[in-house]
mmCIF file of C-alpha atoms in Angstrom:
data_model
loop_
_atom_site.group_PDB
_atom_site.id
_atom_site.type_symbol
_atom_site.label_atom_id
_atom_site.label_comp_id
_atom_site.label_asym_id
_atom_site.label_seq_id
_atom_site.Cartn_x
_atom_site.Cartn_y
_atom_site.Cartn_z
ATOM 1 C CA MET S 290 -18.479 -16.422 -36.289
ATOM 2 C CA GLN S 291 -17.259 -19.765 -35.795
ATOM 3 C CA PHE S 292 -13.679 -21.054 -35.376
ATOM 4 C CA THR S 293 -11.469 -24.037 -33.885
ATOM 5 C CA VAL S 294 -8.029 -23.277 -32.589
ATOM 6 C CA GLN S 295 -5.333 -25.170 -30.627
ATOM 7 C CA ARG S 296 -5.124 -24.342 -26.995
ATOM 8 C CA ARG S 297 -1.252 -23.301 -27.184
ATOM 9 C CA ASP S 298 -1.720 -21.167 -30.024
ATOM 10 C CA ILE S 299 -4.614 -18.922 -28.497
ATOM 11 C CA LEU S 300 -3.223 -19.125 -25.271
ATOM 12 C CA SER S 301 0.240 -17.666 -26.586
ATOM 13 C CA ALA S 302 -1.683 -14.918 -28.362
ATOM 14 C CA LEU S 303 -3.871 -13.967 -25.515
ATOM 15 C CA GLN S 304 -0.674 -13.825 -23.049
ATOM 16 C CA THR S 305 1.226 -11.585 -25.533
ATOM 17 C CA VAL S 306 -1.718 -8.829 -25.391
ATOM 18 C CA ILE S 307 -3.212 -9.389 -21.981
ATOM 19 C CA GLY S 308 -0.653 -6.770 -20.560
ATOM 20 C CA VAL S 309 -2.618 -4.011 -22.007
ATOM 21 C CA VAL S 310 -5.922 -4.841 -20.405
ATOM 22 C CA GLU S 311 -6.243 -3.132 -17.379
ATOM 23 C CA ARG S 312 -8.328 -4.909 -14.615
ATOM 24 C CA ARG S 313 -10.412 -1.782 -13.786
ATOM 25 C CA GLN S 314 -11.630 0.280 -16.926
ATOM 26 C CA THR S 315 -13.921 3.387 -17.399
ATOM 27 C CA MET S 316 -15.106 1.604 -20.567
ATOM 28 C CA PRO S 317 -16.380 -1.910 -20.148
ATOM 29 C CA ILE S 318 -15.098 -2.952 -23.643
ATOM 30 C CA LEU S 319 -11.542 -1.992 -22.987
ATOM 31 C CA SER S 320 -11.449 -5.256 -20.612
ATOM 32 C CA ASN S 321 -12.197 -7.235 -23.661
ATOM 33 C CA VAL S 322 -10.127 -8.522 -26.616
ATOM 34 C CA LEU S 323 -11.075 -8.151 -30.103
ATOM 35 C CA ILE S 324 -10.851 -11.226 -32.089
ATOM 36 C CA LYS S 325 -11.125 -11.169 -35.887
ATOM 37 C CA SER S 326 -11.442 -14.636 -37.597
ATOM 38 C CA GLU S 327 -10.674 -14.840 -41.516
ATOM 39 C CA ASN S 328 -8.245 -16.595 -43.903
ATOM 40 C CA ASN S 329 -7.418 -19.491 -41.333
ATOM 41 C CA GLN S 330 -6.014 -17.049 -39.052
ATOM 42 C CA LEU S 331 -7.078 -15.181 -35.795
ATOM 43 C CA THR S 332 -6.113 -11.529 -35.334
ATOM 44 C CA LEU S 333 -6.157 -10.614 -31.311
ATOM 45 C CA THR S 334 -6.380 -6.783 -30.578
ATOM 46 C CA ALA S 335 -6.247 -5.266 -27.141
ATOM 47 C CA THR S 336 -5.928 -1.615 -26.161
ATOM 48 C CA ASP S 337 -6.372 0.863 -23.425
ATOM 49 C CA LEU S 338 -6.773 3.691 -25.720
ATOM 50 C CA GLU S 339 -3.062 4.761 -25.105
ATOM 51 C CA LEU S 340 -1.214 1.320 -26.099
ATOM 52 C CA GLU S 341 -2.513 -0.973 -28.873
ATOM 53 C CA LEU S 342 -1.117 -4.506 -29.274
ATOM 54 C CA VAL S 343 -2.245 -6.762 -32.220
ATOM 55 C CA THR S 344 -1.154 -10.280 -32.605
ATOM 56 C CA HIS S 345 -2.231 -13.411 -34.661
ATOM 57 C CA ALA S 346 -2.915 -17.054 -34.115
ATOM 58 C CA PRO S 347 -3.578 -19.797 -36.841
ATOM 59 C CA ALA S 348 -7.039 -21.339 -36.644
ATOM 60 C CA VAL S 349 -9.767 -23.350 -38.780
ATOM 61 C CA ILE S 350 -12.406 -20.725 -39.800
ATOM 62 C CA GLU S 351 -15.865 -22.008 -40.466
ATOM 63 C CA ASN S 352 -17.572 -18.749 -40.382
ATOM 64 C CA PRO S 353 -15.508 -15.777 -40.553
ATOM 65 C CA GLY S 354 -16.497 -12.631 -38.103
ATOM 66 C CA ALA S 355 -15.464 -10.421 -35.445
ATOM 67 C CA ILE S 356 -16.437 -9.986 -31.717
ATOM 68 C CA ALA S 357 -15.050 -8.684 -28.403
ATOM 69 C CA VAL S 358 -14.857 -10.996 -25.524
ATOM 70 C CA PRO S 359 -13.633 -10.717 -21.806
ATOM 71 C CA ALA S 360 -10.202 -11.047 -22.190
ATOM 72 C CA ARG S 361 -9.040 -12.329 -18.753
ATOM 73 C CA LYS S 362 -11.873 -14.889 -18.501
ATOM 74 C CA LEU S 363 -10.921 -16.194 -21.874
ATOM 75 C CA LEU S 364 -7.160 -16.418 -20.880
ATOM 76 C CA ASP S 365 -8.176 -18.288 -17.518
ATOM 77 C CA ILE S 366 -10.475 -20.698 -19.365
ATOM 78 C CA CYS S 367 -7.700 -21.605 -21.829
ATOM 79 C CA ARG S 368 -5.067 -21.892 -19.039
ATOM 80 C CA GLY S 369 -7.352 -24.300 -17.385
ATOM 81 C CA LEU S 370 -7.703 -26.769 -20.317
ATOM 82 C CA PRO S 371 -5.415 -29.413 -21.087
ATOM 83 C CA ASP S 372 -2.123 -28.801 -22.879
ATOM 84 C CA ASP S 373 -3.196 -30.649 -26.224
ATOM 85 C CA ALA S 374 -6.921 -29.377 -26.119
ATOM 86 C CA GLU S 375 -8.639 -28.205 -29.194
ATOM 87 C CA ILE S 376 -10.951 -25.255 -28.692
ATOM 88 C CA GLN S 377 -14.105 -24.243 -30.638
ATOM 89 C CA CYS S 378 -15.552 -20.904 -30.191
ATOM 90 C CA THR S 379 -19.159 -20.156 -31.663
ATOM 91 C CA LEU S 380 -20.938 -16.766 -31.673
ATOM 92 C CA ASP S 381 -24.584 -17.224 -30.622
ATOM 93 C CA GLY S 382 -26.491 -13.834 -30.526
ATOM 94 C CA ALA S 383 -24.772 -11.748 -27.608
ATOM 95 C CA GLN S 384 -22.808 -14.595 -26.131
ATOM 96 C CA THR S 385 -19.873 -16.751 -27.352
ATOM 97 C CA ARG S 386 -19.847 -20.218 -26.646
ATOM 98 C CA VAL S 387 -16.281 -21.834 -25.877
ATOM 99 C CA GLN S 388 -16.184 -25.558 -25.978
ATOM 100 C CA SER S 389 -13.308 -28.132 -25.710
ATOM 101 C CA GLY S 390 -14.260 -31.960 -25.236
ATOM 102 C CA ARG S 391 -16.653 -31.904 -22.424
ATOM 103 C CA SER S 392 -15.930 -28.681 -21.023
ATOM 104 C CA ARG S 393 -18.429 -25.702 -22.185
ATOM 105 C CA PHE S 394 -18.445 -22.023 -21.245
ATOM 106 C CA THR S 395 -20.658 -19.098 -22.488
ATOM 107 C CA LEU S 396 -19.119 -15.691 -22.054
ATOM 108 C CA ALA S 397 -20.840 -12.073 -22.793
ATOM 109 C CA THR S 398 -19.647 -10.452 -25.680
ATOM 110 C CA LEU S 399 -19.597 -6.755 -27.200
ATOM 111 C CA SER S 400 -20.083 -5.739 -30.775
ATOM 112 C CA ALA S 401 -16.797 -5.305 -32.799
ATOM 113 C CA ASN S 402 -18.390 -2.194 -34.210
ATOM 114 C CA ASP S 403 -17.914 -0.606 -31.167
ATOM 115 C CA TRP S 404 -14.335 -1.506 -30.671
ATOM 116 C CA PRO S 405 -12.127 1.802 -29.995
ATOM 117 C CA HIS S 406 -9.019 2.274 -32.301
ATOM 118 C CA LEU S 407 -6.072 4.393 -31.651
ATOM 119 C CA ASP S 408 -5.738 7.541 -33.858
ATOM 120 C CA GLU S 409 -4.598 7.058 -37.232
ATOM 121 C CA VAL S 410 -0.598 6.939 -37.151
ATOM 122 C CA GLU S 411 0.914 9.583 -39.227
ATOM 123 C CA SER S 412 4.131 8.705 -41.254
ATOM 124 C CA GLY S 413 7.381 9.556 -39.469
ATOM 125 C CA GLU S 414 11.008 8.316 -39.131
ATOM 126 C CA ALA S 415 11.488 4.745 -39.565
ATOM 127 C CA ILE S 416 14.523 2.879 -38.323
ATOM 128 C CA THR S 417 15.808 -0.803 -38.256
ATOM 129 C CA LEU S 418 17.631 -2.331 -35.285
ATOM 130 C CA PRO S 419 18.465 -5.606 -33.738
ATOM 131 C CA GLU S 420 15.904 -6.568 -31.252
ATOM 132 C CA SER S 421 18.389 -7.554 -28.760
ATOM 133 C CA MET S 422 19.843 -4.110 -28.965
ATOM 134 C CA LEU S 423 16.531 -2.308 -27.963
ATOM 135 C CA LYS S 424 15.756 -4.913 -25.366
ATOM 136 C CA GLN S 425 19.456 -4.267 -23.828
ATOM 137 C CA LEU S 426 18.838 -0.611 -23.871
ATOM 138 C CA LEU S 427 15.398 -0.765 -22.104
ATOM 139 C CA ASP S 428 16.676 -3.234 -19.482
ATOM 140 C CA ARG S 429 19.421 -0.799 -18.689
ATOM 141 C CA THR S 430 17.270 2.150 -18.066
ATOM 142 C CA HIS S 431 13.617 1.495 -17.600
ATOM 143 C CA PHE S 432 13.938 1.159 -13.782
ATOM 144 C CA ALA S 433 14.835 4.591 -13.401
ATOM 145 C CA MET S 434 11.390 6.044 -14.660
ATOM 146 C CA ALA S 435 9.154 8.115 -12.282
ATOM 147 C CA GLN S 436 5.688 6.534 -10.978
ATOM 148 C CA GLN S 437 2.781 8.657 -11.245
ATOM 149 C CA ASP S 438 4.677 11.887 -10.888
ATOM 150 C CA VAL S 439 3.133 15.300 -11.257
ATOM 151 C CA ARG S 440 5.844 16.219 -13.803
ATOM 152 C CA TYR S 441 4.125 13.610 -16.461
ATOM 153 C CA TYR S 442 7.095 13.560 -18.777
ATOM 154 C CA LEU S 443 8.974 11.717 -16.190
ATOM 155 C CA ASN S 444 6.617 9.072 -16.314
ATOM 156 C CA GLY S 445 8.074 7.518 -19.195
ATOM 157 C CA LEU S 446 11.424 6.895 -21.073
ATOM 158 C CA LEU S 447 13.266 9.150 -23.581
ATOM 159 C CA LEU S 448 14.232 7.499 -26.883
ATOM 160 C CA ALA S 449 16.687 9.962 -28.469
ATOM 161 C CA LEU S 450 17.739 9.062 -31.972
ATOM 162 C CA ARG S 451 21.054 10.552 -34.025
ATOM 163 C CA SER S 452 22.488 9.521 -37.467
ATOM 164 C CA ASP S 453 25.093 7.422 -35.414
ATOM 165 C CA ARG S 454 23.393 6.381 -32.276
ATOM 166 C CA ILE S 455 20.223 5.484 -30.321
ATOM 167 C CA ARG S 456 20.109 6.478 -26.623
ATOM 168 C CA CYS S 457 17.375 5.602 -23.778
ATOM 169 C CA VAL S 458 17.136 7.900 -20.723
ATOM 170 C CA ALA S 459 14.964 7.486 -17.656
ATOM 171 C CA THR S 460 14.922 9.765 -14.494
ATOM 172 C CA ASP S 461 12.628 10.238 -11.648
ATOM 173 C CA GLY S 462 14.390 13.123 -10.324
ATOM 174 C CA HIS S 463 16.304 11.442 -7.778
ATOM 175 C CA ARG S 464 18.480 9.249 -10.191
ATOM 176 C CA LEU S 465 19.271 8.861 -13.687
ATOM 177 C CA ALA S 466 19.877 5.861 -15.978
ATOM 178 C CA LEU S 467 21.318 6.439 -19.622
ATOM 179 C CA SER S 468 22.358 3.820 -21.962
ATOM 180 C CA GLU S 469 23.365 4.227 -25.665
ATOM 181 C CA ALA S 470 24.555 2.065 -28.530
ATOM 182 C CA ALA S 471 26.198 2.837 -32.006
ATOM 183 C CA LEU S 472 23.967 2.515 -34.664
ATOM 184 C CA ASP S 473 23.941 3.953 -38.599
ATOM 185 C CA LEU S 474 20.496 5.396 -39.028
ATOM 186 C CA ASP S 475 19.151 7.005 -42.058
ATOM 187 C CA ILE S 476 17.338 9.786 -40.441
ATOM 188 C CA SER S 477 17.141 13.287 -41.532
ATOM 189 C CA GLU S 478 17.805 14.923 -38.121
ATOM 190 C CA ALA S 479 17.993 13.984 -34.628
ATOM 191 C CA THR S 480 14.851 13.383 -32.932
ATOM 192 C CA GLN S 481 13.437 12.538 -29.239
ATOM 193 C CA ALA S 482 10.284 10.846 -28.126
ATOM 194 C CA ILE S 483 9.077 10.211 -24.359
ATOM 195 C CA VAL S 484 7.426 6.726 -24.566
ATOM 196 C CA PRO S 485 4.950 6.240 -21.781
ATOM 197 C CA ARG S 486 5.931 4.058 -18.713
ATOM 198 C CA LYS S 487 3.314 1.305 -19.488
ATOM 199 C CA ALA S 488 4.473 0.926 -23.011
ATOM 200 C CA VAL S 489 8.178 0.686 -21.828
ATOM 201 C CA THR S 490 7.068 -2.068 -19.090
ATOM 202 C CA GLU S 491 5.171 -3.902 -21.933
ATOM 203 C CA LEU S 492 8.138 -3.659 -24.395
ATOM 204 C CA VAL S 493 10.599 -5.195 -21.707
ATOM 205 C CA ARG S 494 8.299 -8.035 -21.099
ATOM 206 C CA LEU S 495 7.602 -8.766 -24.968
ATOM 207 C CA LEU S 496 11.211 -8.065 -26.511
ATOM 208 C CA GLY S 497 13.753 -10.972 -26.789
ATOM 209 C CA ASN S 498 17.343 -11.258 -27.182
ATOM 210 C CA SER S 499 17.314 -12.451 -30.914
ATOM 211 C CA GLU S 500 19.455 -10.739 -33.530
ATOM 212 C CA ALA S 501 16.492 -10.471 -35.627
ATOM 213 C CA GLU S 502 15.900 -6.981 -37.281
ATOM 214 C CA ILE S 503 12.928 -5.246 -36.261
ATOM 215 C CA THR S 504 11.315 -1.874 -37.475
ATOM 216 C CA VAL S 505 10.347 1.067 -35.313
ATOM 217 C CA TRP S 506 8.422 3.928 -36.793
ATOM 218 C CA LEU S 507 8.658 7.317 -34.927
ATOM 219 C CA SER S 508 6.221 10.116 -35.509
ATOM 220 C CA ASN S 509 5.020 13.198 -33.570
ATOM 221 C CA LYS S 510 2.456 11.446 -31.580
ATOM 222 C CA HIS S 511 2.933 7.443 -31.907
ATOM 223 C CA LEU S 512 5.685 4.933 -31.768
ATOM 224 C CA ARG S 513 4.967 1.652 -33.811
ATOM 225 C CA LEU S 514 7.199 -1.439 -33.571
ATOM 226 C CA GLN S 515 6.616 -4.363 -36.015
ATOM 227 C CA LEU S 516 7.902 -7.575 -34.207
ATOM 228 C CA PRO S 517 7.625 -11.051 -35.590
ATOM 229 C CA GLY S 518 3.985 -11.955 -35.228
ATOM 230 C CA LEU S 519 3.215 -8.661 -33.277
ATOM 231 C CA SER S 520 2.354 -5.190 -33.916
ATOM 232 C CA PHE S 521 3.040 -2.600 -31.098
ATOM 233 C CA THR S 522 1.466 0.939 -31.231
ATOM 234 C CA THR S 523 1.832 3.590 -28.386
ATOM 235 C CA LYS S 524 0.826 7.342 -27.906
ATOM 236 C CA LEU S 525 3.699 9.317 -26.868
ATOM 237 C CA ILE S 526 4.048 11.779 -23.836
ATOM 238 C CA ASP S 527 3.695 15.314 -25.182
ATOM 239 C CA GLY S 528 6.211 17.302 -23.081
ATOM 240 C CA ARG S 529 9.777 18.521 -22.833
ATOM 241 C CA PHE S 530 12.279 15.887 -21.016
ATOM 242 C CA PRO S 531 14.598 17.702 -18.641
ATOM 243 C CA ASP S 532 18.094 18.563 -19.959
ATOM 244 C CA TYR S 533 19.556 15.360 -18.464
ATOM 245 C CA GLU S 534 23.105 15.747 -19.607
ATOM 246 C CA ARG S 535 23.553 18.931 -17.317
ATOM 247 C CA VAL S 536 23.161 16.464 -14.228
ATOM 248 C CA ILE S 537 25.801 14.177 -15.106
ATOM 249 C CA PRO S 538 29.145 14.546 -13.390
ATOM 250 C CA ASP S 539 31.508 15.464 -15.724
ATOM 251 C CA ASP S 540 34.984 15.348 -13.829
ATOM 252 C CA PRO S 541 34.617 13.842 -10.276
ATOM 253 C CA GLN S 542 37.740 14.038 -8.351
ATOM 254 C CA ASN S 543 37.112 10.973 -6.352
ATOM 255 C CA GLN S 544 36.745 7.384 -7.834
ATOM 256 C CA MET S 545 36.157 4.157 -6.098
ATOM 257 C CA THR S 546 36.535 1.063 -7.712
ATOM 258 C CA ALA S 547 35.246 -2.224 -6.546
ATOM 259 C CA PRO S 548 33.779 -5.831 -7.202
ATOM 260 C CA ARG S 549 29.956 -5.511 -8.160
ATOM 261 C CA ASP S 550 28.592 -8.525 -6.583
ATOM 262 C CA THR S 551 30.587 -8.009 -3.364
ATOM 263 C CA ILE S 552 28.857 -4.647 -3.109
ATOM 264 C CA ARG S 553 25.451 -5.584 -4.284
ATOM 265 C CA GLN S 554 25.376 -8.268 -1.293
ATOM 266 C CA ALA S 555 26.841 -5.887 1.204
ATOM 267 C CA LEU S 556 24.346 -3.236 0.384
ATOM 268 C CA SER S 557 21.547 -5.982 0.534
ATOM 269 C CA ARG S 558 22.661 -7.052 3.896
ATOM 270 C CA THR S 559 22.959 -3.419 5.131
ATOM 271 C CA ALA S 560 19.596 -2.460 3.593
ATOM 272 C CA ILE S 561 17.649 -4.953 5.854
ATOM 273 C CA LEU S 562 17.987 -2.454 8.951
ATOM 274 C CA SER S 563 17.739 0.518 7.102
ATOM 275 C CA ASN S 564 14.707 3.038 7.263
ATOM 276 C CA GLU S 565 11.672 1.473 5.532
ATOM 277 C CA LYS S 566 10.454 4.635 4.195
ATOM 278 C CA PHE S 567 13.419 6.340 3.005
ATOM 279 C CA GLY S 568 15.748 3.249 2.481
ATOM 280 C CA GLY S 569 18.867 5.176 3.190
ATOM 281 C CA VAL S 570 22.813 3.708 3.645
ATOM 282 C CA ARG S 571 25.613 5.631 4.699
ATOM 283 C CA LEU S 572 28.799 5.219 2.647
ATOM 284 C CA SER S 573 32.016 6.105 4.458
ATOM 285 C CA LEU S 574 35.190 6.148 2.175
ATOM 286 C CA SER S 575 38.628 6.074 3.291
ATOM 287 C CA GLU S 576 41.673 4.569 1.845
ATOM 288 C CA HIS S 577 41.073 1.207 0.421
ATOM 289 C CA THR S 578 38.112 0.902 2.584
ATOM 290 C CA LEU S 579 34.298 1.563 2.260
ATOM 291 C CA LYS S 580 32.233 1.224 5.358
ATOM 292 C CA LEU S 581 28.272 0.847 4.813
ATOM 293 C CA GLN S 582 26.022 1.720 7.593
ATOM 294 C CA ALA S 583 22.197 1.836 8.347
ATOM 295 C CA GLN S 584 19.779 2.413 11.063
ATOM 296 C CA ASN S 585 16.070 2.537 11.613
ATOM 297 C CA VAL S 586 13.478 4.254 13.737
ATOM 298 C CA GLU S 587 13.840 1.230 16.301
ATOM 299 C CA ARG S 588 17.546 2.157 16.798
ATOM 300 C CA GLU S 589 18.586 -0.993 15.154
ATOM 301 C CA GLU S 590 21.992 -0.682 13.070
ATOM 302 C CA ALA S 591 23.822 -2.537 10.370
ATOM 303 C CA GLU S 592 27.562 -2.093 9.490
ATOM 304 C CA ASP S 593 29.509 -3.492 6.799
ATOM 305 C CA GLU S 594 33.146 -3.038 5.847
ATOM 306 C CA ILE S 595 34.568 -3.895 2.313
ATOM 307 C CA GLU S 596 38.104 -3.622 0.997
ATOM 308 C CA VAL S 597 37.830 -1.347 -2.373
ATOM 309 C CA SER S 598 40.264 0.563 -4.648
ATOM 310 C CA TYR S 599 40.185 4.110 -3.383
ATOM 311 C CA ASP S 600 42.723 6.599 -2.847
ATOM 312 C CA GLY S 601 40.812 9.877 -2.685
ATOM 313 C CA GLN S 602 39.788 12.053 0.170
ATOM 314 C CA PRO S 603 37.969 10.368 3.152
ATOM 315 C CA MET S 604 34.195 11.285 2.652
ATOM 316 C CA GLU S 605 30.927 10.244 4.028
ATOM 317 C CA ILE S 606 27.940 10.372 1.857
ATOM 318 C CA GLY S 607 24.121 8.895 2.090
ATOM 319 C CA PHE S 608 22.358 7.283 -0.748
ATOM 320 C CA ASN S 609 19.010 5.568 -1.263
ATOM 321 C CA VAL S 610 20.172 1.824 -1.304
ATOM 322 C CA THR S 611 17.393 0.774 -3.923
ATOM 323 C CA TYR S 612 18.881 3.217 -6.314
ATOM 324 C CA LEU S 613 22.241 1.887 -5.922
ATOM 325 C CA LEU S 614 21.228 -1.807 -5.983
ATOM 326 C CA ASP S 615 19.129 -0.886 -9.307
ATOM 327 C CA ALA S 616 22.030 0.534 -10.988
ATOM 328 C CA LEU S 617 24.456 -2.143 -10.063
ATOM 329 C CA GLY S 618 21.779 -4.713 -11.078
ATOM 330 C CA ALA S 619 21.506 -3.183 -14.593
ATOM 331 C CA MET S 620 25.434 -3.908 -15.169
ATOM 332 C CA THR S 621 26.951 -7.294 -16.281
ATOM 333 C CA GLN S 622 30.461 -6.630 -15.917
ATOM 334 C CA GLU S 623 32.413 -7.896 -12.781
ATOM 335 C CA GLU S 624 33.620 -4.419 -11.660
ATOM 336 C CA PHE S 625 32.369 -0.859 -11.407
ATOM 337 C CA THR S 626 33.523 2.607 -10.459
ATOM 338 C CA LEU S 627 31.772 5.172 -8.070
ATOM 339 C CA SER S 628 32.749 8.616 -8.981
ATOM 340 C CA LEU S 629 32.122 11.646 -6.511
ATOM 341 C CA SER S 630 32.982 15.365 -6.106
ATOM 342 C CA GLY S 631 32.179 15.741 -2.635
ATOM 343 C CA PRO S 632 29.935 14.537 0.107
ATOM 344 C CA ASP S 633 26.888 16.643 -1.226
ATOM 345 C CA SER S 634 27.450 15.787 -5.059
ATOM 346 C CA SER S 635 25.625 13.002 -7.153
ATOM 347 C CA GLY S 636 27.413 9.838 -7.415
ATOM 348 C CA LEU S 637 28.295 8.581 -10.895
ATOM 349 C CA LEU S 638 28.250 4.645 -11.473
ATOM 350 C CA GLN S 639 29.745 3.041 -14.397
ATOM 351 C CA ALA S 640 30.624 -0.609 -15.304
ATOM 352 C CA ILE S 641 34.438 -0.998 -16.083
ATOM 353 C CA GLY S 642 34.869 -1.961 -19.797
ATOM 354 C CA ASP S 643 31.463 -0.526 -20.804
ATOM 355 C CA ASP S 644 31.297 3.080 -21.226
ATOM 356 C CA SER S 645 27.776 2.754 -23.071
ATOM 357 C CA SER S 646 25.731 3.244 -19.900
ATOM 358 C CA ARG S 647 25.819 5.730 -17.053
ATOM 359 C CA TYR S 648 23.980 5.980 -13.861
ATOM 360 C CA VAL S 649 23.799 8.994 -11.800
ATOM 361 C CA VAL S 650 22.301 9.090 -7.954
ATOM 362 C CA MET S 651 21.478 11.971 -6.183
ATOM 363 C CA PRO S 652 22.762 11.931 -2.309
ATOM 364 C CA MET S 653 20.365 11.896 0.631
ATOM 365 C CA ARG S 654 20.770 13.404 3.996
ATOM 366 C CA LEU S 655 20.897 10.914 6.869
#
């Protein structure tokens, strides 16, 4: 195998797939990237056996072939070369020589025959939607996914499809983020899938805000996306997502309206002296006033007072400040509402003028 490629082309391709490559692998080959050279094109594949990314780069192919090379080492070599560099790669026995100008590198390689591929993706529902729509739905919800929870089905994001809409939901058991968009889908019946956390994180990184149409295939075990120049395939989490609609407050009696940025800044200030382990902040609501309070184990205290629109019953309630900041950070409108039924009830946050997204935060004792 021998090919010549421009640095910018192979660097872009490596940066696209590198997120799948784990630094610590039980199988050495999984720290590699599979490079196939044929028809004046390189095909780069990376996988962790759960998620697979395939992308392409133009190249001049002197001798076609395929080989697995250390992904991060090759990426670092390409990063270190000049912007306009031309790179030549040649397979020499069990090693690949990488040459650019007077720079020469020799990398250990593994056989392409040993490359592990994902299970065959069975046919399923296929939908088409704007790239920016999926990006927006994920941006508004992915932060609420659990991390390494024993309830494995929470370590991912629910993708729910109906004939008239697409919905994304994430929860870690203490908070919930839901966002949906109207979409005319040609599907036979409503369907749901739980996309693993790592796959969602990679999608957030890879998706752009273009209006280009992308295709999503959803089967019982896999989700596949075809993006411009990229094929994305992930296994799905086999489990039952909780009945999330049950925890969304349906008729809270008390509602506060306030400027989003003002509350975010006040929460950030108050959080400086909150308990580092629990991150709790106390909200005291009275007529047209919100008081924020926090304290830590060193008995340090923070207090802030903001004028808001509120005429409900006076109330004190504690929340994890990070959960509130994450929800507010996912909004784009200038004002939002916080709806509460009582001091022991969940809080419902919504942006004014946008009823497509809802955020639920459980209260905490302070």
